[in-house]
Amino acid sequence: MKNILVTGGTGYIGSHTVVELINAGYNPIIVDNLSNSKIQVLDRIKTITGVDVKFYKLDCTKYDEFEEVFKNEKIDAVIHFAGLKAVGESCQKPLLYYENNVGSAIVLLNLMKKYDVKNVIFSSSATVYGEPKSVPFYEYFEVNHATNPYGETKIMIERIMQDFTKVNKGFKAILLRYFNPIGAHKSGLIGEEPVGIPNNLMPYITQVAIGKLEYLRVFGNDYDTVDGTGVRDYIHVVDLALGHVASLAKFSNDFSWIAYNLGTGKGTSVLELVNAFEKANNIKIPYKIVERRPGDIAISYANADKAKKDLGWSTKYNIIDCCKDSWNFQNKNPDGIK
Ligand code: NAD
Ligand code: UFG
C-alpha cells in the first residue's frame, strides 16, 4: 500500500493528514475543489515536508472530472475528507449538503468499484451518535438521528458505505468518528481557517485572542457538567491525522466495514478550555455567559479503547499543546494563509 488518494486534502484535517502520510512514507495524491481551502496550502505542505504533492482541482460530485484521477493514477486506498461541514449552513441549505456530501460519496464508490480500488477511510463524526443517554460514547451505540442535515449526511454515508462493502467482496470501509479536532501543525504553517465568524469554540477563542472579536460568548452555564458549560473531547489535529495513518494498516485484515472513535477519551468544559488557553499562551480571554445554543448537547466524549486495541493508536498531545498550537497558527497567519 503506497498511493493514497486524499479527497479534501487541502482542508484542515486533510492537509495535516497529507503531512503525516508523507512522514510515514506514503505517496498522497490530493483532490479538492478549493471551496473551503486555499491552493497555497500545497506550498505550505512542501515547506514542511519537502514534497510537491500531486494535486487535482476538481469537484468530487462530478463523475467525469473525478474519473480522470482514477484513469491516471494507481490508487491503493482513498481517504475521503471532501465535504461541507458547517452545521448552521446545513440547516439553511440542506439540499446543498445532501448533494455535495452524499453525492460525492456515491460518485467515489462508483469509481472505486469501476477501477477496483478496494479500500476507503471515511471522515465521520461524533455527531452520528445524536444525544446518547450516557458518556463516554462507544462505537456500538445506536446511530439513528443527528440534530441537523450535516450530521444526517454523515449517518447516510456511513450506511451507504456499509451496504456497499457488504455486497462487494473485498471492498473495505473504515468509518472514523472524529470528536472535536483543534490545534495545528507545530510549524504554524497549516491550521484551521474558518470563513467569516467562527462557529466552533477554538477558532473563536483565537480570534478573540488576536483582537478580531471582542469577547467569547459561552453558550450556557446551566448544563449538568463540572462547571455548567458544555463538555467536549478536544483532539489535536496531528493526533487525528496519525489515526488515519494507523488505520491504513488495518486494510490487511479481513472485514467489510468497521467504525472507530477518534478522541482522547477525556472531556473538557468550555471554561476549562478557556483557562487552558490563558495558561498556555498568557493571554486573557474575556467572555460572557449567554443563552444555550440550540441543538447543543451537554457532554460528548469518546471511549477510544477500540482504536487503541485494534490500530495501536492513541493520542499524544494534551489540551495545553492544543492551545499553544492553535494560537501559534493564528498568530503567524493573522489574515489567513496567503
Ligand atoms: P475543511 O472544510 O477544512 O476540509 C474539507 C475540504 O473538502 C475542503 O478543502 C473543501 O474545499 C473540500 N471539498 C468540499 N466539497 C468538495 C467537493 N465536492 N469536491 C472536492 N472537494 C471538496 O474541513 P475539515 O475540518 O478538514 O473536515 C474534513 C472532513 O472531516 C469533513 O468531511 C468533515 O465533515 C469531517 N469532520 C470534521 C470535523 C471538524 O470539527 N472539523 C468533525 C467531524 C468530522
Ligand atoms: N461554544 C461556545 N461558544 C462558541 C462556540 C462554542 O460556548 O462561540 C461551546 C458549545 O456550546 C459547545 C462547545 O463550545 O459546548 C463546542 O462547540 P463547537 O461548536 O466547537 O463544537 P460542537 O461539539 O458543537 O461540534 C463540532 C463540529 C461538528 C462535529 C462535532 C463532533 O462543529 O460538526 O464537533 O465532531 F460533528
XYZ file of C-alpha atoms and ligand atoms in Angstrom:
418
model
C 0.000 0.000 0.000
C 1.652 3.222 -1.175
C -0.536 5.599 -3.175
C -3.267 7.234 -1.140
C -5.920 9.410 -2.783
C -6.874 12.151 -0.332
C -10.098 13.980 -1.201
C -10.429 17.311 0.617
C -6.665 17.154 1.105
C -6.067 20.921 1.197
C -8.592 21.328 4.048
C -7.858 21.490 7.769
C -7.722 17.779 8.679
C -6.768 16.687 5.155
C -3.629 18.855 4.987
C -2.366 17.575 8.357
C -3.050 14.013 7.247
C -1.145 14.535 3.982
C 1.886 15.691 6.015
C 1.712 12.624 8.271
C 1.233 10.299 5.284
C 4.413 11.695 3.735
C 6.248 11.361 7.076
C 5.172 7.709 7.157
C 6.456 7.027 3.621
C 3.162 7.087 1.694
C 2.545 8.906 -1.563
C -0.581 11.069 -1.175
C -2.463 12.453 -4.188
C -4.808 15.340 -3.369
C -8.193 16.096 -4.899
C -10.025 19.262 -3.772
C -12.354 21.819 -5.356
C -10.928 24.555 -3.073
C -14.435 25.528 -1.960
C -13.196 25.761 1.634
C -9.403 25.801 1.358
C -6.607 27.566 -0.495
C -4.171 26.437 -3.162
C -1.312 27.962 -1.102
C -1.719 25.056 1.347
C 0.234 22.982 -1.183
C 3.255 25.312 -0.846
C 2.987 25.076 2.915
C 2.944 21.262 2.763
C 6.029 21.438 0.558
C 7.801 23.701 3.050
C 7.038 21.254 5.868
C 7.812 18.000 4.035
C 9.941 18.946 1.023
C 7.448 17.113 -1.195
C 5.472 18.556 -4.112
C 2.217 16.682 -3.690
C 0.282 15.861 -6.837
C -2.941 17.899 -6.903
C -6.166 17.751 -8.925
C -8.594 20.658 -8.621
C -11.972 19.080 -9.162
C -15.386 18.544 -7.672
C -15.930 15.010 -6.377
C -19.638 15.156 -7.273
C -18.677 15.368 -10.983
C -18.171 11.794 -12.144
C -16.344 12.562 -15.422
C -13.871 15.008 -13.867
C -13.185 12.665 -10.961
C -12.763 9.672 -13.268
C -9.651 11.274 -14.800
C -7.835 10.731 -11.500
C -8.710 7.044 -11.450
C -7.592 6.735 -15.085
C -4.259 8.476 -14.420
C -3.250 7.150 -11.022
C -2.707 3.775 -9.452
C -4.579 4.143 -6.172
C -4.246 1.730 -3.246
C -6.632 3.441 -0.811
C -8.788 6.555 -0.546
C -9.199 8.855 2.441
C -12.420 10.759 1.844
C -12.377 14.114 3.661
C -14.136 16.175 0.968
C -17.372 17.551 2.301
C -19.139 20.627 3.610
C -19.142 20.858 7.406
C -20.950 23.959 8.689
C -23.826 22.792 10.889
C -25.767 26.098 10.718
C -25.388 26.407 6.952
C -26.621 22.818 6.541
C -29.918 23.798 8.223
C -30.321 26.735 5.797
C -29.181 24.835 2.683
C -29.987 21.150 3.261
C -30.032 20.227 -0.436
C -26.539 21.626 -0.938
C -25.289 19.423 1.896
C -27.040 16.245 0.732
C -25.967 16.850 -2.855
C -22.338 17.653 -2.061
C -21.633 15.227 0.781
C -23.803 12.234 -0.111
C -23.376 12.879 -3.851
C -19.582 12.884 -3.722
C -19.502 9.684 -1.638
C -21.677 7.857 -4.191
C -19.573 9.051 -7.120
C -16.440 7.954 -5.243
C -17.770 4.456 -4.516
C -18.872 4.011 -8.152
C -15.377 4.932 -9.332
C -13.722 2.718 -6.738
C -15.852 -0.146 -7.980
C -15.100 0.529 -11.653
C -11.343 0.842 -11.082
C -11.149 -1.879 -8.436
C -9.841 0.390 -5.654
C -10.933 -1.561 -2.615
C -10.045 0.473 0.476
C -11.676 3.637 1.790
C -11.429 5.621 5.026
C -14.340 7.988 5.647
C -14.412 11.146 7.807
C -17.380 10.566 10.019
C -18.207 12.398 13.212
C -19.289 12.009 16.824
C -22.423 13.789 15.654
C -23.742 10.411 14.357
C -24.445 9.417 17.983
C -27.017 12.212 18.405
C -27.716 12.605 22.119
C -26.930 9.279 23.808
C -28.116 8.522 27.351
C -24.614 8.074 28.763
C -20.962 9.007 28.296
C -18.431 8.037 27.087
C -19.672 7.237 23.574
C -18.902 3.718 22.330
C -18.879 2.559 18.711
C -21.674 0.089 19.453
C -24.072 2.924 20.418
C -27.041 3.318 18.103
C -26.593 5.582 15.104
C -30.048 6.819 14.293
C -30.636 10.541 14.289
C -28.461 13.597 14.036
C -29.679 17.032 15.057
C -29.010 18.693 11.686
C -28.689 17.903 7.946
C -24.864 17.923 8.125
C -24.994 15.148 10.714
C -27.587 13.278 8.645
C -25.171 13.245 5.689
C -22.586 11.515 7.916
C -25.131 8.882 9.001
C -26.265 8.335 5.401
C -22.731 7.988 4.053
C -21.837 5.526 6.827
C -24.882 3.427 5.841
C -24.089 3.671 2.131
C -20.512 2.518 2.752
C -21.734 -0.357 4.930
C -24.284 -1.503 2.338
C -21.721 -1.204 -0.469
C -18.923 -3.129 1.249
C -21.279 -5.869 2.467
C -22.147 -6.930 -1.081
C -18.927 -6.065 -2.930
C -16.476 -8.729 -1.903
C -13.041 -7.494 -0.902
C -14.104 -3.833 -0.546
C -13.412 -2.370 2.902
C -14.536 0.826 4.623
C -13.137 2.296 7.831
C -15.509 4.843 9.362
C -13.604 7.230 11.622
C -15.819 9.150 14.029
C -13.922 12.272 14.978
C -14.583 14.109 18.195
C -13.541 17.816 18.292
C -10.317 18.497 16.352
C -8.338 21.580 17.385
C -4.656 22.612 17.282
C -2.386 22.905 14.287
C 0.932 21.683 12.910
C 3.875 22.765 15.119
C 5.303 24.857 12.277
C 2.246 27.142 12.306
C 2.156 26.805 8.503
C -1.120 24.891 8.280
C -4.179 25.061 10.518
C -7.892 25.764 10.641
C -9.139 28.726 8.633
C -12.831 29.343 9.197
C -14.646 31.575 6.734
C -16.353 34.545 8.447
C -17.185 34.480 12.152
C -16.215 31.045 13.526
C -18.910 28.646 14.734
C -16.513 26.435 16.632
C -15.052 27.223 20.005
C -11.277 27.157 19.433
C -11.146 29.399 16.336
C -13.482 31.794 18.150
C -11.093 31.890 21.128
C -8.043 32.513 18.906
C -9.854 35.352 17.130
C -10.670 36.934 20.494
C -7.011 36.465 21.455
C -5.802 38.286 18.339
C -8.335 41.088 18.821
C -10.598 40.377 15.839
C -13.517 39.563 18.147
C -14.236 41.396 21.395
C -15.217 38.543 23.704
C -16.236 34.905 23.697
C -19.897 34.053 24.144
C -20.164 30.966 26.328
C -23.361 29.191 25.297
C -24.972 28.347 28.638
C -23.609 27.611 32.116
C -26.548 25.597 33.412
C -25.730 22.165 31.930
C -25.262 19.221 34.230
C -21.464 19.329 33.906
C -18.433 20.135 36.046
C -18.976 23.919 35.818
C -22.270 24.122 33.915
C -20.663 24.695 30.490
C -20.657 22.204 27.603
C -18.091 19.393 27.674
C -16.328 18.067 24.562
C -13.459 15.749 23.679
C -10.868 18.029 22.039
C -8.317 16.125 19.972
C -5.136 17.582 18.473
C -5.411 17.569 14.679
C -1.974 15.905 14.353
C -3.143 13.038 16.594
C -6.240 12.801 14.418
C -4.096 12.737 11.269
C -1.985 9.937 12.778
C -5.202 7.984 13.402
C -5.668 7.842 9.611
C -2.122 6.642 9.054
C -2.632 3.925 11.705
C -5.921 2.883 10.051
C -4.247 2.127 6.713
C -2.505 -0.914 8.234
C -5.918 -2.335 9.157
C -6.711 -2.942 5.468
C -4.524 -6.046 5.558
C -7.208 -7.659 7.773
C -10.388 -9.282 6.535
C -13.568 -7.222 7.161
C -16.215 -5.298 5.209
C -16.626 -2.183 7.339
C -15.599 -1.071 10.807
C -16.089 2.099 12.865
C -13.642 3.723 15.289
C -13.946 6.688 17.620
C -11.000 9.053 17.330
C -10.907 11.075 20.529
C -8.818 11.405 23.672
C -11.373 9.822 25.988
C -11.346 12.974 28.142
C -13.955 15.697 28.420
C -13.074 19.390 28.770
C -15.625 22.116 29.521
C -15.771 25.456 27.709
C -14.401 27.284 30.738
C -11.683 24.676 31.230
C -10.595 25.213 27.625
C -10.594 28.992 28.118
C -8.459 28.586 31.257
C -6.062 26.217 29.484
C -5.703 28.693 26.590
C -4.990 31.562 29.006
C -2.411 29.493 30.875
C -0.721 28.096 27.742
C -0.382 31.441 25.988
C -0.517 34.002 28.767
C -3.401 35.831 27.091
C -6.659 36.814 28.784
C -9.854 35.725 27.015
C -12.792 37.922 28.036
C -16.102 36.053 27.939
C -19.811 36.480 28.696
C -22.263 33.748 29.550
C -25.172 33.830 27.088
C -28.159 31.578 26.246
C -27.621 27.931 25.313
C -27.070 27.363 21.581
C -29.984 25.401 20.088
C -29.016 21.836 19.147
C -26.036 21.603 21.543
C -25.726 18.612 23.817
C -24.278 18.853 27.339
C -21.479 16.289 27.173
C -19.668 14.412 24.436
C -16.502 12.390 24.819
C -15.185 9.199 23.339
C -14.318 5.813 24.581
C -11.288 5.348 22.303
C -10.225 1.876 23.508
C -11.220 0.128 20.277
C -8.833 2.253 18.179
C -6.077 1.693 20.741
C -6.551 -2.074 20.775
C -7.100 -2.589 17.042
C -4.960 0.137 15.473
C -2.345 0.640 18.173
C -3.263 4.322 18.086
C -3.809 6.736 20.947
C -3.407 10.469 21.393
C -0.068 12.049 22.364
C -0.921 15.721 22.721
C -2.690 17.313 25.688
C -5.003 20.291 25.880
C -2.123 22.730 26.597
C -0.326 21.562 23.407
C -3.591 22.095 21.509
C -3.972 25.629 22.863
C -0.346 26.563 22.100
C -0.504 25.214 18.552
C -3.884 26.793 17.733
C -2.559 30.149 18.892
C 0.748 29.721 17.051
C -1.134 29.207 13.765
C -3.485 32.149 14.363
C -0.625 34.409 15.435
C 1.575 33.520 12.444
C -1.332 33.903 9.989
C -3.414 36.818 11.309
C -5.121 37.207 7.928
C -5.096 33.537 6.993
C -2.916 31.520 4.623
C -1.685 33.713 1.755
P -12.391 21.515 5.596
O -13.552 22.290 5.083
O -11.208 22.250 6.069
O -11.914 20.439 4.502
C -12.797 19.847 3.590
C -12.217 20.032 2.208
O -13.090 19.422 1.235
C -12.080 21.497 1.808
O -10.752 21.729 1.378
C -13.069 21.677 0.654
O -12.607 22.615 -0.305
C -13.175 20.263 0.107
N -14.435 19.932 -0.570
C -15.706 20.104 -0.125
N -16.586 19.620 -1.029
C -15.860 19.130 -2.074
C -16.183 18.501 -3.306
N -17.462 18.296 -3.666
N -15.181 18.129 -4.142
C -13.880 18.344 -3.793
N -13.513 18.940 -2.651
C -14.488 19.322 -1.783
O -12.963 20.556 6.767
P -12.178 19.650 7.804
O -12.409 20.214 9.155
O -10.820 19.401 7.327
O -13.060 18.337 7.707
C -12.709 17.254 6.859
C -13.788 16.195 6.950
O -13.926 15.797 8.323
C -15.171 16.673 6.525
O -15.828 15.617 5.849
C -15.860 16.970 7.834
O -17.253 16.843 7.733
C -15.274 15.900 8.733
N -15.336 16.250 10.162
C -14.806 17.436 10.587
C -14.908 17.768 11.929
C -14.375 19.091 12.430
O -14.762 19.501 13.538
N -13.502 19.773 11.698
C -15.513 16.890 12.849
C -16.012 15.677 12.377
C -15.915 15.360 11.019
N -19.246 27.095 22.315
C -19.357 28.295 22.992
N -19.139 29.456 22.300
C -18.799 29.471 20.976
C -18.689 28.239 20.294
C -18.925 27.067 21.001
O -19.660 28.323 24.187
O -18.638 30.554 20.401
C -19.446 25.835 23.062
C -20.570 24.963 22.533
O -21.793 25.333 23.135
C -20.096 23.561 22.912
C -18.572 23.669 22.803
O -18.268 25.050 22.876
O -20.431 23.281 24.253
C -18.012 23.113 21.490
O -18.687 23.708 20.392
P -18.133 23.578 18.885
O -19.063 24.380 18.022
O -16.698 23.914 18.836
O -18.244 22.014 18.588
P -19.501 21.031 18.567
O -19.210 19.933 19.552
O -20.765 21.760 18.718
O -19.458 20.438 17.089
C -18.256 20.097 16.422
C -18.459 20.262 14.916
C -19.463 19.252 14.414
C -18.999 17.868 14.789
C -18.783 17.769 16.283
C -18.208 16.415 16.650
O -18.925 21.579 14.631
O -19.554 19.337 13.034
O -17.874 18.789 16.707
O -17.098 16.130 15.889
F -19.936 16.973 14.417
